[in-house]
Tab-separated table of C-alpha atoms in Angstrom:
chain	number	residue	atom	x	y	z
A	23	MET	CA	104.635	96.598	127.467
A	24	LYS	CA	104.842	98.469	130.735
A	25	GLN	CA	106.782	101.913	130.804
A	26	GLU	CA	109.631	100.309	133.208
A	27	GLU	CA	110.242	97.570	130.575
A	28	LEU	CA	110.052	100.013	127.573
A	29	ASN	CA	112.661	102.203	129.549
A	30	THR	CA	115.132	99.227	129.924
A	31	LYS	CA	114.795	98.109	126.548
A	32	LEU	CA	115.568	101.637	125.289
A	33	LEU	CA	118.826	101.263	127.603
A	34	GLU	CA	119.993	98.730	124.730
A	35	ILE	CA	120.313	101.286	122.021
A	36	LYS	CA	121.833	104.254	123.957
A	37	GLY	CA	125.206	103.824	122.217
A	38	LYS	CA	123.538	105.066	119.047
A	39	LEU	CA	122.108	107.966	120.644
A	40	ILE	CA	122.949	111.459	121.309
A	41	ASP	CA	120.609	112.111	123.871
A	42	VAL	CA	117.147	110.760	125.415
A	43	GLU	CA	114.911	113.193	126.586
A	44	HIS	CA	111.543	112.332	128.637
A	45	LYS	CA	109.625	115.474	128.244
A	46	PRO	CA	106.199	114.676	129.991
A	47	HIS	CA	105.345	111.349	131.404
A	48	ASN	CA	104.575	109.555	128.215
A	49	ARG	CA	106.761	111.216	125.702
A	50	ILE	CA	110.288	109.883	125.008
A	51	PHE	CA	112.620	111.735	122.177
A	52	LEU	CA	115.625	109.763	120.943
A	53	LEU	CA	118.179	112.018	119.598
A	54	CYS	CA	120.713	110.498	116.838
A	55	GLU	CA	122.380	111.257	113.751
A	56	SER	CA	121.164	110.131	110.585
A	57	GLU	CA	123.885	107.705	110.025
A	58	ASN	CA	122.237	105.551	112.841
A	59	ALA	CA	118.468	106.197	112.260
A	60	TYR	CA	117.897	103.100	110.229
A	61	ALA	CA	119.330	100.794	113.258
A	62	VAL	CA	117.666	102.692	116.015
A	63	ASN	CA	114.222	102.649	113.971
A	64	LYS	CA	114.855	98.824	113.151
A	65	PHE	CA	115.397	98.228	116.788
A	66	LEU	CA	112.219	100.107	117.581
A	67	PHE	CA	109.886	98.358	115.128
A	68	LYS	CA	111.568	94.644	115.374
A	69	ASN	CA	112.804	94.198	118.966
A	70	VAL	CA	110.918	96.685	121.185
A	71	ALA	CA	107.682	95.784	118.793
A	72	LEU	CA	106.374	99.643	118.785
A	73	ARG	CA	103.779	100.344	116.205
A	74	PHE	CA	104.964	103.125	113.648
A	75	ILE	CA	102.725	106.053	113.452
A	76	THR	CA	104.030	108.402	111.166
A	77	ALA	CA	107.046	110.389	110.360
A	78	THR	CA	107.900	114.065	110.183
A	79	GLY	CA	110.216	116.427	108.441
A	80	ILE	CA	111.332	119.623	109.565
A	81	ASP	CA	113.794	122.140	107.875
A	82	SER	CA	115.617	123.638	111.049
A	83	ASP	CA	118.160	126.322	110.524
A	84	ASP	CA	121.123	124.504	110.259
A	85	CYS	CA	120.233	121.121	109.440
A	86	PHE	CA	117.032	119.264	108.434
A	87	GLU	CA	115.228	116.781	111.102
A	88	ILE	CA	113.366	113.737	110.501
A	89	LEU	CA	110.984	112.502	113.358
A	90	TYR	CA	109.761	109.050	113.412
A	91	HIS	CA	106.900	108.455	115.753
A	92	TYR	CA	106.290	105.236	117.335
A	93	SER	CA	103.587	104.078	119.804
A	94	ASN	CA	103.503	101.812	122.736
A	95	ASP	CA	99.528	101.139	122.485
A	96	GLU	CA	99.547	99.664	126.084
A	97	THR	CA	100.676	102.620	128.081
A	98	GLY	CA	100.036	105.383	125.137
A	99	CYS	CA	103.579	106.368	125.359
A	100	VAL	CA	104.973	107.980	122.043
A	101	VAL	CA	108.473	107.310	121.520
A	102	THR	CA	110.045	109.895	118.694
A	103	VAL	CA	113.055	109.100	116.939
A	104	LYS	CA	114.589	112.570	116.177
A	105	ALA	CA	117.440	111.946	113.131
A	106	PHE	CA	119.336	114.941	112.621
A	107	ILE	CA	120.705	115.353	108.792
A	108	ARG	CA	123.866	117.652	108.816
A	109	GLY	CA	124.218	119.976	105.731
A	110	ARG	CA	121.848	121.523	103.435
A	111	ASP	CA	123.315	120.204	99.729
A	112	ASN	CA	121.980	116.691	98.987
A	113	PRO	CA	120.528	115.758	102.406
A	114	ALA	CA	120.034	111.900	102.536
A	115	ILE	CA	118.991	109.144	105.309
A	116	GLU	CA	118.311	105.529	104.939
A	117	SER	CA	114.804	104.446	103.957
A	118	ILE	CA	112.907	102.495	106.593
A	119	THR	CA	110.734	101.324	104.205
A	120	PRO	CA	112.666	98.047	103.256
A	121	PHE	CA	111.215	96.429	106.703
A	122	LEU	CA	108.417	98.743	107.169
A	123	PRO	CA	106.540	99.143	104.258
A	124	GLY	CA	103.771	101.452	106.063
A	125	ALA	CA	106.425	104.144	105.797
A	126	GLU	CA	106.801	104.495	101.891
A	127	TRP	CA	104.217	107.199	101.390
A	128	ILE	CA	105.085	109.176	104.002
A	129	GLU	CA	108.987	109.452	102.746
A	130	ARG	CA	107.545	109.890	99.185
A	131	GLU	CA	105.807	112.811	100.525
A	132	ILE	CA	108.910	114.386	102.561
A	133	HIS	CA	111.263	113.672	99.368
A	134	ASP	CA	108.597	115.789	97.257
A	135	ILE	CA	108.565	118.794	99.663
A	136	LEU	CA	111.924	118.969	101.629
A	137	GLY	CA	113.814	117.458	98.518
A	138	ILE	CA	115.380	114.898	101.078
A	139	ASP	CA	117.069	111.666	99.556
A	140	PHE	CA	115.574	108.210	100.846
A	141	LYS	CA	118.553	105.864	100.139
A	142	ASN	CA	117.453	102.000	99.151
A	143	HIS	CA	113.781	103.430	98.963
A	144	PRO	CA	111.986	101.018	96.662
A	145	ASN	CA	109.567	103.524	94.895
A	146	LEU	CA	110.834	107.041	95.233
A	147	LYS	CA	108.365	108.761	93.139
A	148	ARG	CA	106.431	112.263	92.875
A	149	LEU	CA	103.516	111.644	95.540
A	150	ILE	CA	101.584	114.987	96.478
A	151	LEU	CA	103.262	117.722	94.307
A	152	ALA	CA	101.274	118.706	90.809
A	153	ASP	CA	102.398	116.975	87.639
A	154	ASP	CA	103.878	120.297	86.251
A	155	TRP	CA	105.805	120.912	89.234
A	156	PRO	CA	109.351	121.808	88.265
A	157	GLU	CA	112.194	119.292	89.476
A	158	GLY	CA	114.278	120.569	92.147
A	159	VAL	CA	112.165	122.948	93.739
A	160	TYR	CA	111.081	121.982	97.196
A	161	PRO	CA	108.357	124.197	98.564
A	162	LEU	CA	108.497	123.776	102.311
A	163	ARG	CA	112.215	124.264	102.754
A	164	LYS	CA	113.186	127.865	104.109
A	165	GLU	CA	114.635	129.154	101.169
A	166	ALA	CA	111.530	128.412	98.966
A	167	LYS	CA	109.977	131.739	97.731
A	168	LYS	CA	107.025	132.804	99.905
B	6	MET	CA	71.040	134.693	73.696
B	7	GLY	CA	67.509	135.439	74.975
B	8	LEU	CA	66.123	131.841	74.372
B	9	LYS	CA	69.053	130.129	75.652
B	10	MET	CA	69.104	132.322	78.533
B	11	LYS	CA	65.014	131.212	78.978
B	12	ALA	CA	66.111	127.762	78.249
B	13	LEU	CA	68.968	127.797	80.741
B	14	LYS	CA	66.831	129.100	83.595
B	15	LYS	CA	63.800	126.626	83.232
B	16	SER	CA	65.368	123.869	84.655
B	17	VAL	CA	69.256	123.980	86.441
B	18	TRP	CA	71.070	120.731	85.898
B	19	VAL	CA	74.089	120.844	87.846
B	20	PHE	CA	77.465	118.832	87.749
B	21	HIS	CA	79.557	118.988	90.931
B	22	VAL	CA	83.250	119.861	90.437
B	23	ASN	CA	85.912	118.990	93.196
B	24	ALA	CA	88.763	121.509	92.574
B	25	GLY	CA	90.810	120.494	95.778
B	26	ALA	CA	88.219	120.801	98.563
B	27	CYS	CA	88.350	119.320	101.965
B	28	ASN	CA	84.970	117.468	101.192
B	29	ASN	CA	83.100	119.620	103.748
B	30	CYS	CA	81.466	121.620	101.217
B	31	ASP	CA	81.024	118.564	98.959
B	32	ILE	CA	79.112	117.082	101.967
B	33	GLU	CA	77.087	119.862	102.203
B	34	ILE	CA	76.064	119.495	98.334
B	35	VAL	CA	75.035	115.886	98.935
B	36	ASN	CA	73.059	117.335	101.594
B	37	LEU	CA	71.581	119.777	99.437
B	38	LEU	CA	70.358	116.961	97.138
B	39	THR	CA	68.433	114.870	99.710
B	40	PRO	CA	64.945	114.911	100.285
B	41	LYS	CA	65.101	117.078	103.110
B	42	PHE	CA	66.255	120.219	101.211
B	43	ASP	CA	64.532	118.549	97.717
B	44	ILE	CA	66.184	121.077	95.114
B	45	GLU	CA	64.406	119.261	92.361
B	46	ARG	CA	61.258	121.476	93.107
B	47	PHE	CA	63.175	123.970	91.604
B	48	GLY	CA	64.168	121.584	88.645
B	49	ILE	CA	67.702	121.687	89.810
B	50	LYS	CA	68.989	118.289	89.155
B	51	LEU	CA	72.839	116.864	89.720
B	52	VAL	CA	74.121	115.090	86.277
B	53	GLY	CA	77.105	112.951	85.837
B	54	SER	CA	78.335	114.608	82.751
B	55	PRO	CA	79.310	118.468	82.046
B	56	ARG	CA	78.270	118.067	78.778
B	57	HIS	CA	74.540	117.700	79.879
B	58	ALA	CA	74.974	120.734	82.890
B	59	ASP	CA	73.780	124.195	83.107
B	60	ALA	CA	75.698	125.067	86.136
B	61	LEU	CA	79.085	123.922	87.556
B	62	LEU	CA	78.932	123.617	91.512
B	63	VAL	CA	82.620	124.059	92.043
B	64	THR	CA	84.329	123.867	95.442
B	65	GLY	CA	87.769	123.793	96.744
B	66	VAL	CA	90.417	126.443	95.982
B	67	GLY	CA	91.334	125.424	92.726
B	68	THR	CA	94.831	123.478	92.969
B	69	ARG	CA	97.731	123.853	90.680
B	70	GLN	CA	96.627	120.017	89.683
B	71	ALA	CA	92.901	120.873	89.465
B	72	ALA	CA	93.162	123.899	87.854
B	73	ILE	CA	93.982	122.060	84.625
B	74	ARG	CA	91.074	119.792	85.029
B	75	LEU	CA	89.011	122.617	86.027
B	76	ARG	CA	89.347	124.528	82.661
B	77	GLU	CA	88.921	121.653	80.585
B	78	ILE	CA	85.462	120.864	82.407
B	79	TYR	CA	84.354	124.352	81.512
B	80	ARG	CA	85.041	124.095	78.030
B	81	GLN	CA	83.157	120.929	77.942
B	82	THR	CA	80.029	122.468	79.328
B	83	PRO	CA	77.361	123.935	76.856
B	84	LYS	CA	77.529	127.834	76.722
B	85	PRO	CA	75.669	129.865	78.428
B	86	CYS	CA	76.610	128.085	82.025
B	87	ILE	CA	76.661	129.339	85.307
B	88	VAL	CA	79.736	128.645	87.788
B	89	PHE	CA	78.902	128.552	91.492
B	90	CYS	CA	81.644	128.999	93.711
B	91	ILE	CA	80.719	127.302	96.833
B	92	GLY	CA	82.498	127.887	100.029
B	93	ALA	CA	85.275	130.377	101.208
B	94	CYS	CA	88.333	128.398	99.169
B	95	ALA	CA	86.365	128.703	95.900
B	96	GLY	CA	85.100	132.322	96.450
B	97	GLY	CA	88.834	133.630	97.462
B	98	THR	CA	91.095	131.009	98.274
B	99	GLY	CA	90.354	131.274	102.062
B	100	ILE	CA	92.577	129.946	104.521
B	101	PHE	CA	95.050	128.387	101.681
B	102	GLU	CA	95.892	131.772	100.135
B	103	GLY	CA	99.153	132.201	99.016
B	104	GLY	CA	100.277	128.495	99.396
B	105	TYR	CA	102.381	126.751	97.167
B	106	HIS	CA	99.769	124.740	95.532
B	107	VAL	CA	97.180	127.422	94.768
B	108	ALA	CA	96.356	128.221	91.563
B	109	GLY	CA	93.109	129.647	92.208
B	110	PRO	CA	90.570	131.433	92.948
B	111	VAL	CA	88.143	129.461	90.981
B	112	ASP	CA	86.984	132.796	89.191
B	113	LYS	CA	90.290	133.703	88.290
B	114	ILE	CA	90.986	129.987	86.577
B	115	ILE	CA	87.408	130.227	84.938
B	116	ARG	CA	87.907	133.852	83.851
B	117	GLU	CA	91.136	132.466	81.805
B	118	VAL	CA	89.279	130.322	79.638
B	119	ASP	CA	86.235	132.840	79.576
B	120	PRO	CA	86.266	136.275	80.341
B	121	ASN	CA	82.774	136.801	80.360
B	122	ALA	CA	81.773	133.573	82.393
B	123	ILE	CA	78.812	133.993	84.782
B	124	ILE	CA	80.189	133.466	88.348
B	125	ALA	CA	78.364	133.629	91.472
B	126	TYR	CA	79.753	133.236	94.993
B	127	VAL	CA	78.218	131.280	97.876
B	128	PRO	CA	80.316	131.954	100.834
B	129	GLY	CA	80.709	129.857	103.961
B	130	CYS	CA	82.990	127.284	105.568
B	131	PRO	CA	81.035	125.124	104.781
B	132	PRO	CA	77.825	127.096	103.181
B	133	LYS	CA	74.509	125.892	104.283
B	134	PRO	CA	72.469	124.079	101.996
B	135	GLU	CA	69.972	127.011	102.612
B	136	ALA	CA	72.687	129.292	101.770
B	137	MET	CA	72.948	127.594	98.326
B	138	ILE	CA	69.427	127.294	97.167
B	139	SER	CA	69.163	130.963	98.238
B	140	GLY	CA	72.692	131.728	95.896
B	141	VAL	CA	70.777	129.800	92.866
B	142	LEU	CA	67.655	131.473	93.243
B	143	LYS	CA	69.297	134.952	93.354
B	144	VAL	CA	71.276	134.083	90.549
B	145	LEU	CA	68.428	132.761	88.579
B	146	SER	CA	66.104	136.061	89.138
B	147	THR	CA	69.186	138.395	88.438
B	148	LEU	CA	70.061	136.626	84.913
């Protein structure tokens, strides 16, 4: 898919986004609230047919951010969906694993270390923390003990 | 202890333990065992069980998950035995110092089981096979 075609397709989802940022020529950020993240991801994966690379979890000062990275392999353009989870108590977001099984482990990892609840995830068990790690302690949160 | 120590130094059989290493030190250990360096000329041989080993080659920082296993492996090794901390992580946690998953360094974990353990350090990231040979021979000549 050429860059122009990708840009036109991304216009279809504009209603669910807060903002679209074109950083360098081959990097696009789609900013959205956590409620719309599922629909945006499904659109990118199913309709635009981009390749899912990975996801990132960030603890910002006032919210959590989940970044879903997609690649358009023909042009090398990376499209990132930046979903904001407002509020620090019980952060939750809809899981994308039901239609994208490749996201299962990265969602389990983000759940382990940031404590974000991925709703409708089929298998949200502990992945990378030690077996004797206490429940409810999330090592990469800002309030975690240094 | 005299006879046991003499027997230990005669031909050191080693068991390799990965306690959370990034695999770089492990690759150098594999390199050490190849014909190029040929450590069997010193009687050093890799064995498949800690119960047959005279020395443990420990790589990695000693993570929370691996620390329990490392202590168990040390208990299973016949005494006297030598523990080699291979690499910067095993020697002093290296770049992972203060990390949430770190239970090490390796000497601290081993000393919880046996305060008088014989522990040798081969620093480097990763250490060269030559450095490991030099470390082993230095320990054997010191004991």
